[in-house]
Amino acid sequence: MSTEKRREDNSAHTGGATAPLLPEVFNPWTGWKYSQRYFEMLDKRKALPVWEKRCKFLRYLHDNQTVILVGEAGSGKSTQIPQFVLEANFLKKHSMVACTQPNRVAAMSVSRRVAEEMDVTIGEEVGYSIPFEDCSSPKTILKYLTECMLLREAMADPLLERYKVIILDEAHERTLDMDVLFGFLKVVLRNRPDLKLVIMSATLEAENFQEWFNGAPLMKVPGRLHPVEIFYTVHPERDYLEAAIRTVVHIHTREPPGGILVFLTGEEEIEDACRKITKEICNLGDQVGPTKVFPLYSSLPPAMQQEIFQPSPAPLNEDGSPGRKIVVSTNIAETSLTIDGIVYVIDPGFSEQYVYNPRIRVDSLLVSPISKASAHQRSGHAGRTQPGKCFRLYTERSFNNDLPQKYPEILRSNLATTVLTLKKLGIDDLVHFFLDPPAPETLMRALEVLHYLGALDDDGNLTKLGEIMSEFPLDPQMSKMLVVSAEFNCSNEILSISAMLSAPNCFVRPKEAKTAADEAKARSPSACHISYKVAVLTTDEDLSWCLENFLDERALKAADDVRQQLVRIMARLNLRLCSPDFNSPDYYVNIRKALLAGYFTQVAHLERTGHYLTMKETQVVHLHPSNCLEHKPEWVIYNEYVLTSRDFIRTVTDIRGEWLIDIAPHYYDLSNFPSCEAERVLRRLYRKREKDKQDTKNRK
Ligand code: CDP
């Protein structure tokens, strides 16, 4: 029986939006008989709290253009609601349901789970789309995608006509892209009366959304969390990392079976904690059961991210102590992920956030205390499958009095990428577009940098260059560098560098061989950026080569995938792929000039005091210890500004002062420049260039 035929049969069965689902023997999406596993999963699905509200939800959706659904994490929103919509036959031929997720791990894991529940193959009827990976096909009717991917689709399809129902999941997280979608979909809904929107949230802040979406009805789903016992520390902990590790060991030695989820702040801290936990538990020998420790952070290669879904390890022998899985994660696991088997949560109360300071134009990664709402979300993980325990590594008094409000990301972010996206989507009124308008200074800074990059003209309209730049899922500086790289005859090299900077970190730095790893990285000629290029060019080499050079093979593979995607975009835009002659003395010069053409706003100058000062904002910065330069060049461009114990610049490349006035004279216009050593050097360079020009003219 054909799929089409079975689909018609199914609609006849359900007979409209409010009919209950009748389990059939045949899968209406594939035409195949359902597997045994389908029925097993169906029983579990039916026990989820959203199932009680299935008919009511479908009736609301039938009667309204927008519905807001609030339900605690684990109530079945992400997995069941999209299936209810599919089964209720809201779709017409060739239309689809989209369900957004706040990050790639969530998009991949929920879509896999739902494909299993629907008894279909992932990538066919149910698919996902995340930056640099599209796992969907013409057959796809339900697509889970990151919020930024839905915005990318809107660039080519401004009314999102391929979708009949759009579901915004985890709306309470208020990511930057979610806020853009709120503004954008409000416009789309006006122009597409046939489109339905579902907004799902785990917290009641959703009441704000009702007003924004013209009084859309709000439906609550009861929670089904098991009780979670909360423990606080008696005194504040001086070292939360050490306290977290101590608590893991305590749970493993004293508490009944059940997985542990530990929330830490960033990649380095998590990797360090994983090593220490493994070592400490190993030291306990056979007295305790085996453990598997999994790190989880957004830059971890996708295959490794999926490992957290593995079950706990089996006991070593028949009467041995039970095994335990331990997941050490950033706040990526806070709401959108369900990790089966977690019974204990350890919450030190911190997370790492990008915070943008428009005054000094710096995006920095800061470790800050989490909000009460986040603390609640975190503890909820302990009660998803059975009663659990949450260990908060701070005092109860701190919880009640000191935890800050949760701010939407838009109020603390650099908006350059967002403004470029909005311009491409044809949105000009940026002030009234947002539910919570960002600071005017932040918007101004975004418009200013896009103007310097040539993406906007003097009237703030998108230029041809800006249109092309907006096609790349990269930040505007990187897109600009890529688009103009052919002018420097090195687009192949810049593609590799962009791919590496967009993919997980490939440079491994094992504790026992830090120096050797640093030396391997420094073998590339005088630039961090260029070491990335060299790394990607060798992805075809064998594993031993990667090991020798301290490169992570999986991260290289991920970078190679990103590169191929970027190549496809370059080809679609007719951008030339070229390389300079490798033996030419200008080989690296060209690459460095192309880097500068994108990142001319991220330059630092070495002052006589021995410190670097960023241009224009004149902030004192230091080269990050991970950089691979052997000397301190007079001028550097940097990829990242990191604020930890000091102000660091990371991934730096040496450049020459002359290039600044050749490549970006509009930015290095000295009539509008703070007085500093760099300004005097540039003034000399301008004078020298004038003199050289005059001499050439005289000779003629
Ligand atoms: O969206 P919400 O947090 O309300 O719940 P959900 O993600 O739909 O999860 C409902 C249930 O599905 C969970 O409690 C898990 O039992 C299961 N699930 C899973 O096993 N694996 C996933 N990747 C997602 C959900």
XYZ file of C-alpha atoms and ligand atoms in Angstrom:
725
model
C 0.000 0.000 0.000
C 1.399 3.413 -0.861
C 2.154 5.944 1.819
C -0.223 8.475 0.259
C -3.041 5.985 0.275
C -2.486 5.082 3.918
C -2.363 8.754 4.869
C -5.836 9.283 3.445
C -7.042 6.244 5.341
C -5.700 7.642 8.563
C -7.431 10.975 8.138
C -10.701 9.212 7.509
C -10.187 7.293 10.716
C -9.429 10.264 12.927
C -12.106 12.244 11.214
C -11.020 15.715 12.303
C -8.996 17.555 14.833
C -10.575 16.234 17.997
C -10.905 12.533 17.309
C -8.912 10.190 19.560
C -6.069 8.308 18.012
C -6.925 4.727 17.112
C -3.915 2.476 17.094
C -3.746 0.807 13.729
C -1.889 -2.220 12.583
C -0.396 -0.293 9.670
C 1.786 2.734 10.038
C 0.037 5.486 8.027
C 3.332 7.250 7.268
C 5.186 4.296 5.801
C 2.453 1.840 4.883
C 4.351 -0.876 6.818
C 3.007 -2.933 9.675
C 3.898 -1.418 13.054
C 6.723 -3.113 14.946
C 6.304 -4.575 18.408
C 8.466 -1.763 19.782
C 5.948 0.816 18.482
C 3.222 -0.612 20.687
C 5.546 -0.830 23.687
C 6.459 2.807 23.282
C 2.840 3.787 22.674
C 1.908 2.473 26.110
C 4.616 4.613 27.708
C 3.604 7.639 25.657
C 0.010 7.335 26.766
C 1.127 7.603 30.387
C 2.647 11.071 29.776
C 0.621 14.003 31.229
C 0.067 15.686 27.821
C -1.998 12.704 26.682
C -4.786 13.655 29.051
C -4.998 16.995 27.288
C -4.762 15.720 23.737
C -8.347 16.454 22.690
C -8.492 19.788 24.471
C -5.232 20.869 22.867
C -6.370 19.893 19.375
C -9.663 21.707 19.886
C -7.813 24.876 20.952
C -5.557 24.597 17.945
C -8.471 24.053 15.641
C -10.216 27.171 16.971
C -7.228 29.518 17.321
C -4.278 30.554 15.211
C -1.896 30.522 18.189
C -1.941 28.336 21.284
C 0.375 28.577 24.285
C 1.070 25.401 26.193
C 2.731 25.383 29.592
C 3.907 22.164 31.178
C 6.797 21.076 33.337
C 9.795 19.465 31.690
C 9.146 15.773 31.110
C 5.383 16.131 30.599
C 5.741 15.092 26.957
C 5.512 18.422 25.103
C 8.477 18.091 22.726
C 7.850 14.496 21.752
C 4.031 14.221 21.765
C 2.574 17.568 20.676
C 4.097 17.449 17.166
C 2.724 13.913 16.759
C -0.757 14.988 17.904
C -0.660 17.704 15.265
C 0.388 15.233 12.565
C -2.235 12.669 13.502
C -5.014 15.248 13.649
C -4.540 15.907 9.987
C -3.784 19.600 10.058
C -1.442 19.071 7.148
C -2.218 19.461 3.496
C -0.243 17.714 0.799
C 3.414 18.823 0.718
C 3.132 20.734 3.955
C 5.052 20.079 7.119
C 5.243 20.624 10.856
C 8.298 22.411 12.253
C 9.332 22.149 15.892
C 12.200 24.358 17.040
C 14.770 23.408 19.666
C 17.204 25.710 21.450
C 20.305 23.708 20.586
C 21.611 21.024 18.261
C 21.849 18.237 20.850
C 18.168 18.648 21.700
C 17.125 18.767 18.018
C 19.000 15.540 17.271
C 17.926 13.621 20.334
C 14.222 14.540 20.280
C 13.899 13.865 16.558
C 15.547 10.451 16.963
C 13.226 9.626 19.820
C 10.136 10.708 17.861
C 11.218 8.788 14.764
C 11.403 5.704 16.977
C 8.012 6.432 18.520
C 6.465 6.836 15.067
C 8.261 3.722 13.832
C 9.903 5.552 10.926
C 13.514 6.079 9.877
C 15.193 9.256 11.079
C 15.866 11.545 8.123
C 12.802 10.310 6.258
C 9.322 11.118 7.658
C 10.877 12.692 10.751
C 14.074 14.681 10.341
C 16.188 17.383 11.885
C 18.111 20.373 10.675
C 20.945 21.919 12.665
C 23.735 24.251 11.549
C 25.850 22.440 8.955
C 23.743 19.286 8.981
C 20.424 18.631 7.307
C 18.997 15.223 8.087
C 15.686 15.435 6.224
C 14.304 14.384 2.854
C 11.424 15.262 0.512
C 9.390 12.735 2.531
C 9.831 14.667 5.781
C 6.592 15.802 7.404
C 7.944 16.632 10.866
C 11.175 18.527 11.170
C 12.921 19.408 14.424
C 15.253 22.279 13.854
C 17.302 24.761 15.807
C 15.767 28.220 15.984
C 18.510 29.689 13.804
C 17.789 27.126 11.082
C 14.120 28.166 10.951
C 15.273 31.768 10.514
C 17.654 30.669 7.739
C 14.749 28.930 5.983
C 12.712 32.128 6.311
C 15.375 33.973 4.320
C 14.511 31.898 1.263
C 10.815 31.384 2.096
C 9.704 34.579 3.909
C 6.202 33.303 4.747
C 7.516 29.848 5.673
C 4.969 28.427 3.273
C 6.205 24.887 3.493
C 4.907 24.724 7.089
C 1.302 24.484 8.142
C 2.072 24.310 11.857
C 5.098 25.801 13.605
C 5.886 24.792 17.167
C 8.280 26.899 19.230
C 9.583 24.643 21.981
C 11.378 25.742 25.149
C 10.168 29.303 24.618
C 10.898 30.143 28.276
C 14.613 29.895 27.536
C 14.255 33.184 25.651
C 17.284 32.636 23.467
C 18.173 35.433 21.099
C 16.826 33.515 18.102
C 13.584 32.716 19.953
C 12.985 36.418 20.489
C 13.637 37.052 16.789
C 11.148 34.302 15.935
C 8.538 35.897 18.228
C 8.849 39.162 16.319
C 9.075 37.556 12.913
C 6.224 35.043 13.309
C 3.910 37.765 14.530
C 4.318 39.361 11.092
C 4.019 36.021 9.257
C 0.807 35.079 11.113
C -0.829 38.306 9.911
C -0.004 37.389 6.341
C -0.833 33.710 6.593
C -4.218 33.091 8.237
C -3.833 29.370 7.498
C -0.654 29.035 9.585
C -0.927 27.672 13.131
C 1.572 28.477 15.874
C 2.122 26.563 19.104
C 4.333 28.068 21.795
C 5.529 25.637 24.456
C 7.103 26.666 27.711
C 8.110 25.005 30.953
C 7.398 28.099 33.073
C 4.501 30.437 33.556
C 6.377 33.455 32.233
C 4.479 32.379 29.134
C 1.718 34.712 30.223
C 3.810 37.546 28.697
C 3.612 35.754 25.372
C -0.202 35.815 25.429
C -0.295 39.576 25.151
C 2.297 39.587 22.374
C 0.271 37.085 20.361
C -3.058 38.930 20.603
C -4.457 37.105 23.613
C -3.744 33.563 22.426
C -5.244 30.969 24.811
C -2.958 29.391 27.375
C -3.292 25.779 28.315
C -1.613 24.156 31.300
C -0.465 20.563 31.422
C -0.070 19.114 34.910
C 3.444 18.094 35.863
C 4.363 14.561 36.646
C 7.597 15.054 38.437
C 8.387 12.656 41.216
C 9.339 14.270 44.521
C 12.864 15.639 44.636
C 14.571 16.084 47.979
C 16.688 19.239 48.008
C 19.900 19.541 50.026
C 21.786 22.792 50.610
C 25.251 23.324 52.026
C 25.459 24.719 55.535
C 28.204 27.198 54.592
C 29.079 28.675 51.197
C 31.539 26.446 49.288
C 34.886 28.060 48.507
C 35.675 25.835 45.530
C 32.516 24.622 43.803
C 34.396 22.315 41.430
C 36.082 20.476 44.261
C 32.749 20.346 46.130
C 30.975 18.927 43.071
C 33.547 16.149 42.666
C 33.358 15.353 46.375
C 29.562 15.112 46.102
C 29.760 12.741 43.107
C 32.028 10.423 45.066
C 29.737 10.680 48.113
C 26.691 9.698 46.045
C 28.493 6.875 44.321
C 29.696 5.348 47.573
C 26.584 5.896 49.720
C 23.449 6.273 47.636
C 21.280 3.645 45.899
C 21.610 3.157 42.090
C 20.736 6.001 39.704
C 22.554 8.307 37.300
C 24.145 11.580 38.385
C 23.892 14.851 36.453
C 26.411 17.530 37.417
C 26.061 21.085 36.112
C 29.349 22.890 35.526
C 30.192 25.935 33.444
C 32.429 25.270 30.431
C 34.395 22.824 28.333
C 37.711 23.019 30.135
C 36.178 22.766 33.595
C 33.989 19.843 32.496
C 36.857 17.890 30.941
C 38.934 18.503 34.052
C 36.077 17.354 36.306
C 35.515 14.195 34.216
C 39.190 13.252 34.564
C 39.191 13.908 38.315
C 35.955 11.994 38.930
C 37.215 8.995 36.948
C 40.485 9.043 38.878
C 38.897 9.370 42.326
C 36.432 6.563 41.672
C 39.178 4.406 40.216
C 41.143 4.905 43.450
C 38.262 3.342 45.375
C 38.924 0.063 43.550
C 36.444 -2.824 43.781
C 34.569 -1.409 46.763
C 32.287 0.471 44.405
C 30.449 -0.297 41.165
C 31.785 0.707 37.734
C 31.052 4.187 36.381
C 30.907 5.816 32.984
C 31.575 9.549 32.996
C 30.278 11.588 30.038
C 31.039 15.232 29.324
C 28.396 17.353 27.588
C 28.911 20.824 26.115
C 27.871 22.422 22.866
C 31.243 22.278 21.108
C 31.622 18.535 21.776
C 31.401 16.542 18.514
C 27.782 15.379 17.961
C 28.601 11.657 18.157
C 30.112 12.150 21.607
C 27.144 14.249 22.707
C 24.852 11.342 21.907
C 26.816 9.046 24.240
C 25.069 10.527 27.298
C 21.979 8.541 26.328
C 23.763 5.233 26.972
C 22.503 3.220 29.951
C 24.498 2.907 33.172
C 27.278 0.298 32.988
C 26.477 -3.209 34.177
C 27.980 -4.475 37.466
C 31.374 -6.103 37.028
C 30.045 -9.478 38.148
C 26.782 -11.049 39.201
C 26.820 -9.867 42.786
C 28.941 -6.781 42.175
C 27.796 -3.237 43.030
C 25.570 -1.634 40.377
C 27.140 0.621 37.763
C 26.368 4.298 37.492
C 26.452 6.841 34.690
C 27.642 10.331 35.471
C 26.950 13.191 33.057
C 28.898 16.406 33.557
C 27.216 19.126 31.547
C 26.908 22.839 30.904
C 23.432 24.335 31.177
C 22.761 22.816 27.729
C 21.100 19.989 29.736
C 19.053 22.370 31.855
C 15.661 22.109 30.204
C 15.577 20.832 26.693
C 17.120 17.412 27.251
C 15.729 14.332 28.894
C 18.521 12.013 29.981
C 17.049 8.731 31.086
C 18.025 7.276 34.414
C 19.106 10.480 36.188
C 18.208 10.342 39.880
C 20.783 12.698 41.439
C 21.532 16.276 40.396
C 24.461 18.337 41.608
C 23.994 22.074 41.105
C 26.859 24.394 42.068
C 24.705 27.364 41.015
C 26.780 28.807 38.174
C 26.670 28.932 34.401
C 28.778 30.503 31.692
C 27.117 33.166 29.580
C 28.150 35.440 26.774
C 27.661 39.004 27.868
C 28.069 41.868 25.438
C 29.338 45.205 26.569
C 28.392 47.702 23.844
C 30.539 50.452 25.352
C 33.771 48.592 24.707
C 32.232 46.416 21.945
C 33.288 43.231 23.661
C 31.518 39.917 23.835
C 32.873 38.016 26.789
C 32.193 34.708 28.346
C 31.422 35.179 32.042
C 30.727 32.696 34.801
C 27.682 34.032 36.663
C 25.206 32.776 39.293
C 22.122 31.112 37.813
C 18.542 32.288 38.360
C 15.985 30.673 40.660
C 14.098 29.440 37.593
C 17.257 27.695 36.374
C 17.877 26.143 39.796
C 14.329 24.778 39.679
C 14.804 23.387 36.165
C 18.040 21.728 37.209
C 16.588 20.012 40.274
C 13.641 18.792 38.167
C 15.998 16.443 36.319
C 16.307 14.331 39.463
C 12.590 13.487 39.460
C 11.930 12.605 35.845
C 11.849 8.840 36.274
C 11.605 8.203 40.035
C 11.971 10.151 43.285
C 15.380 11.789 43.345
C 17.759 14.094 45.186
C 19.275 17.430 44.259
C 22.404 18.704 45.963
C 22.647 22.491 45.703
C 26.181 23.533 46.525
C 25.098 26.823 48.061
C 23.176 27.781 51.160
C 19.402 27.939 51.387
C 19.755 31.597 52.297
C 21.641 32.213 49.020
C 18.914 30.434 47.111
C 16.247 32.640 48.678
C 18.062 35.968 48.615
C 20.960 36.060 46.180
C 20.008 34.357 42.917
C 19.471 36.919 40.134
C 16.531 37.304 37.712
C 16.779 35.423 34.424
C 17.316 37.908 31.601
C 16.404 37.150 28.018
C 19.527 36.700 25.934
C 18.603 39.659 23.735
C 19.272 42.047 26.610
C 22.871 40.907 26.952
C 23.968 39.965 23.431
C 25.887 41.341 20.513
C 23.238 41.817 17.841
C 25.347 42.078 14.662
C 24.324 38.660 13.315
C 20.682 39.200 14.342
C 20.434 42.591 12.655
C 21.920 41.185 9.436
C 19.334 38.378 9.528
C 16.484 40.839 10.163
C 17.608 43.103 7.332
C 17.651 40.090 5.024
C 14.134 39.190 6.222
C 13.022 42.688 5.238
C 12.466 43.956 8.805
C 13.472 47.605 9.154
C 11.644 48.735 12.266
C 13.999 47.143 14.755
C 12.733 49.152 17.695
C 9.170 47.785 17.767
C 10.052 44.345 16.552
C 10.994 42.756 19.871
C 8.986 41.565 22.875
C 11.760 42.991 25.071
C 13.560 45.679 23.061
C 17.363 45.576 23.376
C 19.378 48.593 24.551
C 19.522 51.260 21.797
C 23.304 51.356 22.184
C 23.549 47.639 21.384
C 21.423 48.070 18.261
C 23.525 51.055 17.190
C 26.726 49.068 17.619
C 25.317 46.264 15.467
C 24.300 48.674 12.699
C 27.685 50.353 12.930
C 29.752 47.177 12.549
C 27.583 46.018 9.617
C 28.125 49.410 8.001
C 31.910 49.166 8.485
C 31.832 45.688 6.954
C 29.959 47.055 3.936
C 26.836 44.976 4.598
C 24.666 48.085 5.090
C 24.782 51.334 3.130
C 24.688 54.856 4.613
C 20.892 54.648 4.904
C 21.029 51.355 6.775
C 19.801 49.296 3.796
C 21.233 45.908 2.955
C 23.897 46.114 0.212
C 24.575 43.420 -2.389
C 27.556 42.354 -0.271
C 25.304 42.233 2.806
C 22.838 39.988 0.956
C 25.616 37.565 0.101
C 27.047 37.683 3.632
C 23.656 36.857 5.127
C 23.604 33.559 3.221
C 26.351 32.124 5.429
C 25.459 30.694 8.865
C 28.456 32.527 10.309
C 29.041 35.762 12.176
C 29.236 38.809 9.872
C 33.009 39.229 10.202
C 33.624 35.647 9.167
C 31.135 35.851 6.303
C 32.799 39.014 5.022
C 36.238 37.368 5.175
C 34.932 34.401 3.212
C 33.104 36.467 0.608
C 36.144 38.646 -0.168
C 38.755 35.881 0.154
C 38.776 35.250 -3.600
C 40.076 38.812 -4.054
C 43.130 37.660 -2.100
C 43.252 34.492 -4.147
C 42.882 32.228 -1.120
C 39.229 31.265 -0.731
C 40.128 27.576 -0.252
C 42.380 28.412 2.669
C 39.872 30.807 4.247
C 37.171 28.162 3.873
C 39.300 25.759 5.908
C 39.975 28.340 8.596
C 36.275 29.301 8.824
C 35.278 25.643 9.036
C 37.734 24.977 11.828
C 36.647 28.024 13.792
C 32.992 26.983 13.454
C 33.542 23.334 14.405
C 34.420 21.880 17.819
C 37.974 22.529 18.965
C 40.299 20.044 17.260
C 43.453 20.716 19.259
C 43.853 18.143 21.998
C 45.953 19.172 24.994
C 46.347 16.178 27.294
C 47.549 17.115 30.766
C 50.558 14.802 30.576
C 51.739 16.166 27.219
C 50.800 19.827 27.246
C 54.163 21.064 25.975
C 54.364 18.560 23.132
C 50.807 19.467 22.104
C 51.609 23.172 22.154
C 54.726 22.553 20.062
C 52.735 20.579 17.509
C 50.256 23.432 17.219
C 53.029 26.013 16.943
C 54.608 24.183 13.984
C 52.296 26.158 11.737
C 53.647 29.440 10.530
C 53.251 32.322 12.971
C 49.490 32.362 13.303
C 46.795 30.583 15.227
C 44.292 30.998 12.444
C 46.701 29.422 9.997
C 47.337 26.440 12.259
C 43.638 25.725 11.850
C 43.989 25.752 8.106
C 46.943 23.374 8.228
C 44.957 21.060 10.479
C 41.973 20.836 8.185
C 44.064 20.294 5.119
C 45.268 17.048 6.591
C 41.955 15.463 7.508
C 42.527 12.721 4.995
C 45.632 11.625 6.756
C 45.486 8.627 9.014
C 44.687 8.426 12.680
C 48.315 8.134 13.754
C 49.034 11.463 12.110
C 46.230 13.037 14.147
C 47.551 11.476 17.336
C 51.103 12.624 16.663
C 49.924 16.134 16.085
C 47.483 16.216 19.006
C 44.453 16.627 16.792
C 41.037 15.183 17.573
C 40.050 13.089 14.588
C 36.298 13.468 15.208
C 36.547 17.232 15.507
C 38.473 17.281 12.216
C 35.749 15.236 10.587
C 33.130 17.673 11.900
C 35.176 20.574 10.505
C 35.373 18.801 7.172
C 31.561 18.517 7.105
C 31.236 22.223 7.872
C 33.720 22.967 5.102
C 31.714 20.990 2.572
C 28.540 22.879 3.525
C 30.347 26.191 3.120
C 31.697 25.077 -0.263
C 28.132 24.385 -1.378
C 27.017 27.867 -0.320
C 30.031 29.405 -2.128
C 29.128 27.474 -5.292
C 25.468 28.540 -5.088
C 26.559 32.156 -4.816
C 29.090 31.800 -7.661
C 31.991 32.674 -5.380
C 35.307 31.531 -6.803
C 37.342 28.788 -5.098
C 41.051 29.470 -5.454
C 44.447 29.052 -3.758
C 47.656 31.001 -4.124
C 50.816 29.125 -5.112
C 51.952 27.345 -1.949
C 55.600 28.106 -2.711
C 55.030 31.787 -3.294
C 56.373 34.093 -0.575
C 52.966 35.750 -0.566
C 51.092 32.566 0.316
C 50.634 33.369 4.006
C 50.549 37.114 3.388
C 47.434 36.731 1.268
C 45.720 34.581 3.872
C 46.503 37.058 6.631
C 45.220 39.938 4.529
C 41.963 38.106 3.869
C 41.590 37.448 7.626
C 42.034 41.151 8.221
C 39.426 42.036 5.578
C 36.835 40.404 7.873
C 38.249 41.071 11.306
C 39.628 44.614 10.987
C 37.500 45.649 13.981
C 39.316 43.082 16.142
C 42.891 44.324 16.140
C 45.265 44.898 19.049
C 48.549 46.824 19.116
C 51.594 46.013 21.267
C 52.386 49.084 23.339
C 55.804 50.000 24.663
C 54.598 48.937 28.106
C 54.546 45.360 26.775
C 50.740 45.166 26.823
C 48.368 44.892 23.944
C 45.695 47.547 23.559
C 42.588 46.928 21.447
C 42.036 49.479 18.703
C 39.576 52.288 19.277
C 38.232 50.907 22.581
C 41.797 50.876 24.006
C 41.284 47.968 26.390
C 44.397 46.339 27.847
C 44.440 42.677 26.755
C 46.800 39.728 27.025
C 47.568 36.940 24.578
C 45.732 33.818 25.770
C 48.089 31.052 26.978
C 46.749 28.765 24.229
C 48.044 30.968 21.432
C 50.858 29.595 19.325
C 52.928 32.653 18.454
C 56.617 32.437 19.316
C 57.014 36.177 19.666
C 54.830 39.184 20.395
C 54.060 40.806 17.047
C 53.398 44.545 16.925
C 49.899 44.078 15.474
C 47.527 41.139 15.852
C 43.980 40.320 14.842
C 42.041 38.166 17.257
C 39.060 35.907 16.940
C 37.805 35.976 20.509
C 37.928 38.173 23.569
C 37.846 36.027 26.692
C 37.324 37.470 30.102
C 38.421 35.131 32.859
C 40.990 36.049 35.473
C 42.288 38.677 32.983
C 41.227 40.082 29.633
C 42.586 37.666 27.055
C 42.513 37.592 23.268
C 42.407 34.090 21.789
C 43.249 32.725 18.324
C 45.455 35.531 17.155
C 47.405 36.138 13.954
C 50.130 38.675 13.278
C 49.441 41.307 10.668
C 51.151 44.492 9.489
C 50.132 48.043 10.272
C 50.292 49.008 6.574
C 47.542 46.535 5.786
C 45.156 48.281 8.182
C 45.265 51.463 6.164
C 45.164 49.596 2.842
C 42.322 47.211 3.650
C 40.151 49.190 6.074
C 40.974 52.910 5.675
C 37.359 53.804 6.507
C 37.724 52.180 9.928
C 41.246 53.445 10.525
C 40.281 57.013 9.694
C 42.410 58.978 12.149
C 40.119 61.989 12.299
C 37.934 59.855 14.529
C 40.460 57.969 16.621
C 41.429 58.010 20.303
C 44.866 59.353 21.025
C 47.209 56.409 21.716
C 50.495 54.902 20.621
C 48.801 52.953 17.802
C 47.274 56.151 16.473
C 50.730 57.739 16.254
C 52.132 54.685 14.467
C 49.232 54.711 11.994
C 49.709 58.440 11.422
C 53.348 57.745 10.464
C 52.230 54.953 8.144
C 49.715 57.240 6.423
C 52.450 59.895 5.989
C 54.862 57.324 4.597
C 52.259 56.112 2.140
C 51.595 59.678 0.967
C 55.321 60.239 0.536
C 55.767 56.986 -1.416
C 52.898 58.012 -3.683
C 54.458 61.432 -4.230
C 57.877 59.899 -4.971
C 56.363 57.559 -7.544
C 54.553 60.460 -9.176
C 57.768 62.531 -9.274
C 59.707 59.677 -10.840
C 57.152 59.488 -13.626
O 9.105 18.422 26.289
P 8.956 17.842 27.647
O 10.108 18.193 28.536
O 7.632 18.173 28.281
O 8.955 16.249 27.543
P 9.556 15.321 26.374
O 10.889 15.817 25.943
O 8.520 15.161 25.320
O 9.800 13.954 27.106
C 8.754 13.085 27.507
C 9.342 11.736 27.869
O 9.848 11.122 26.714
C 10.508 11.787 28.838
O 10.127 11.771 30.173
C 11.288 10.547 28.479
O 10.781 9.445 29.140
C 11.027 10.372 27.009
N 12.155 10.836 26.161
C 13.240 10.007 25.944
O 13.269 8.911 26.462
N 14.275 10.413 25.130
C 14.283 11.627 24.553
N 15.312 12.008 23.776
C 13.196 12.488 24.768
C 12.139 12.054 25.583
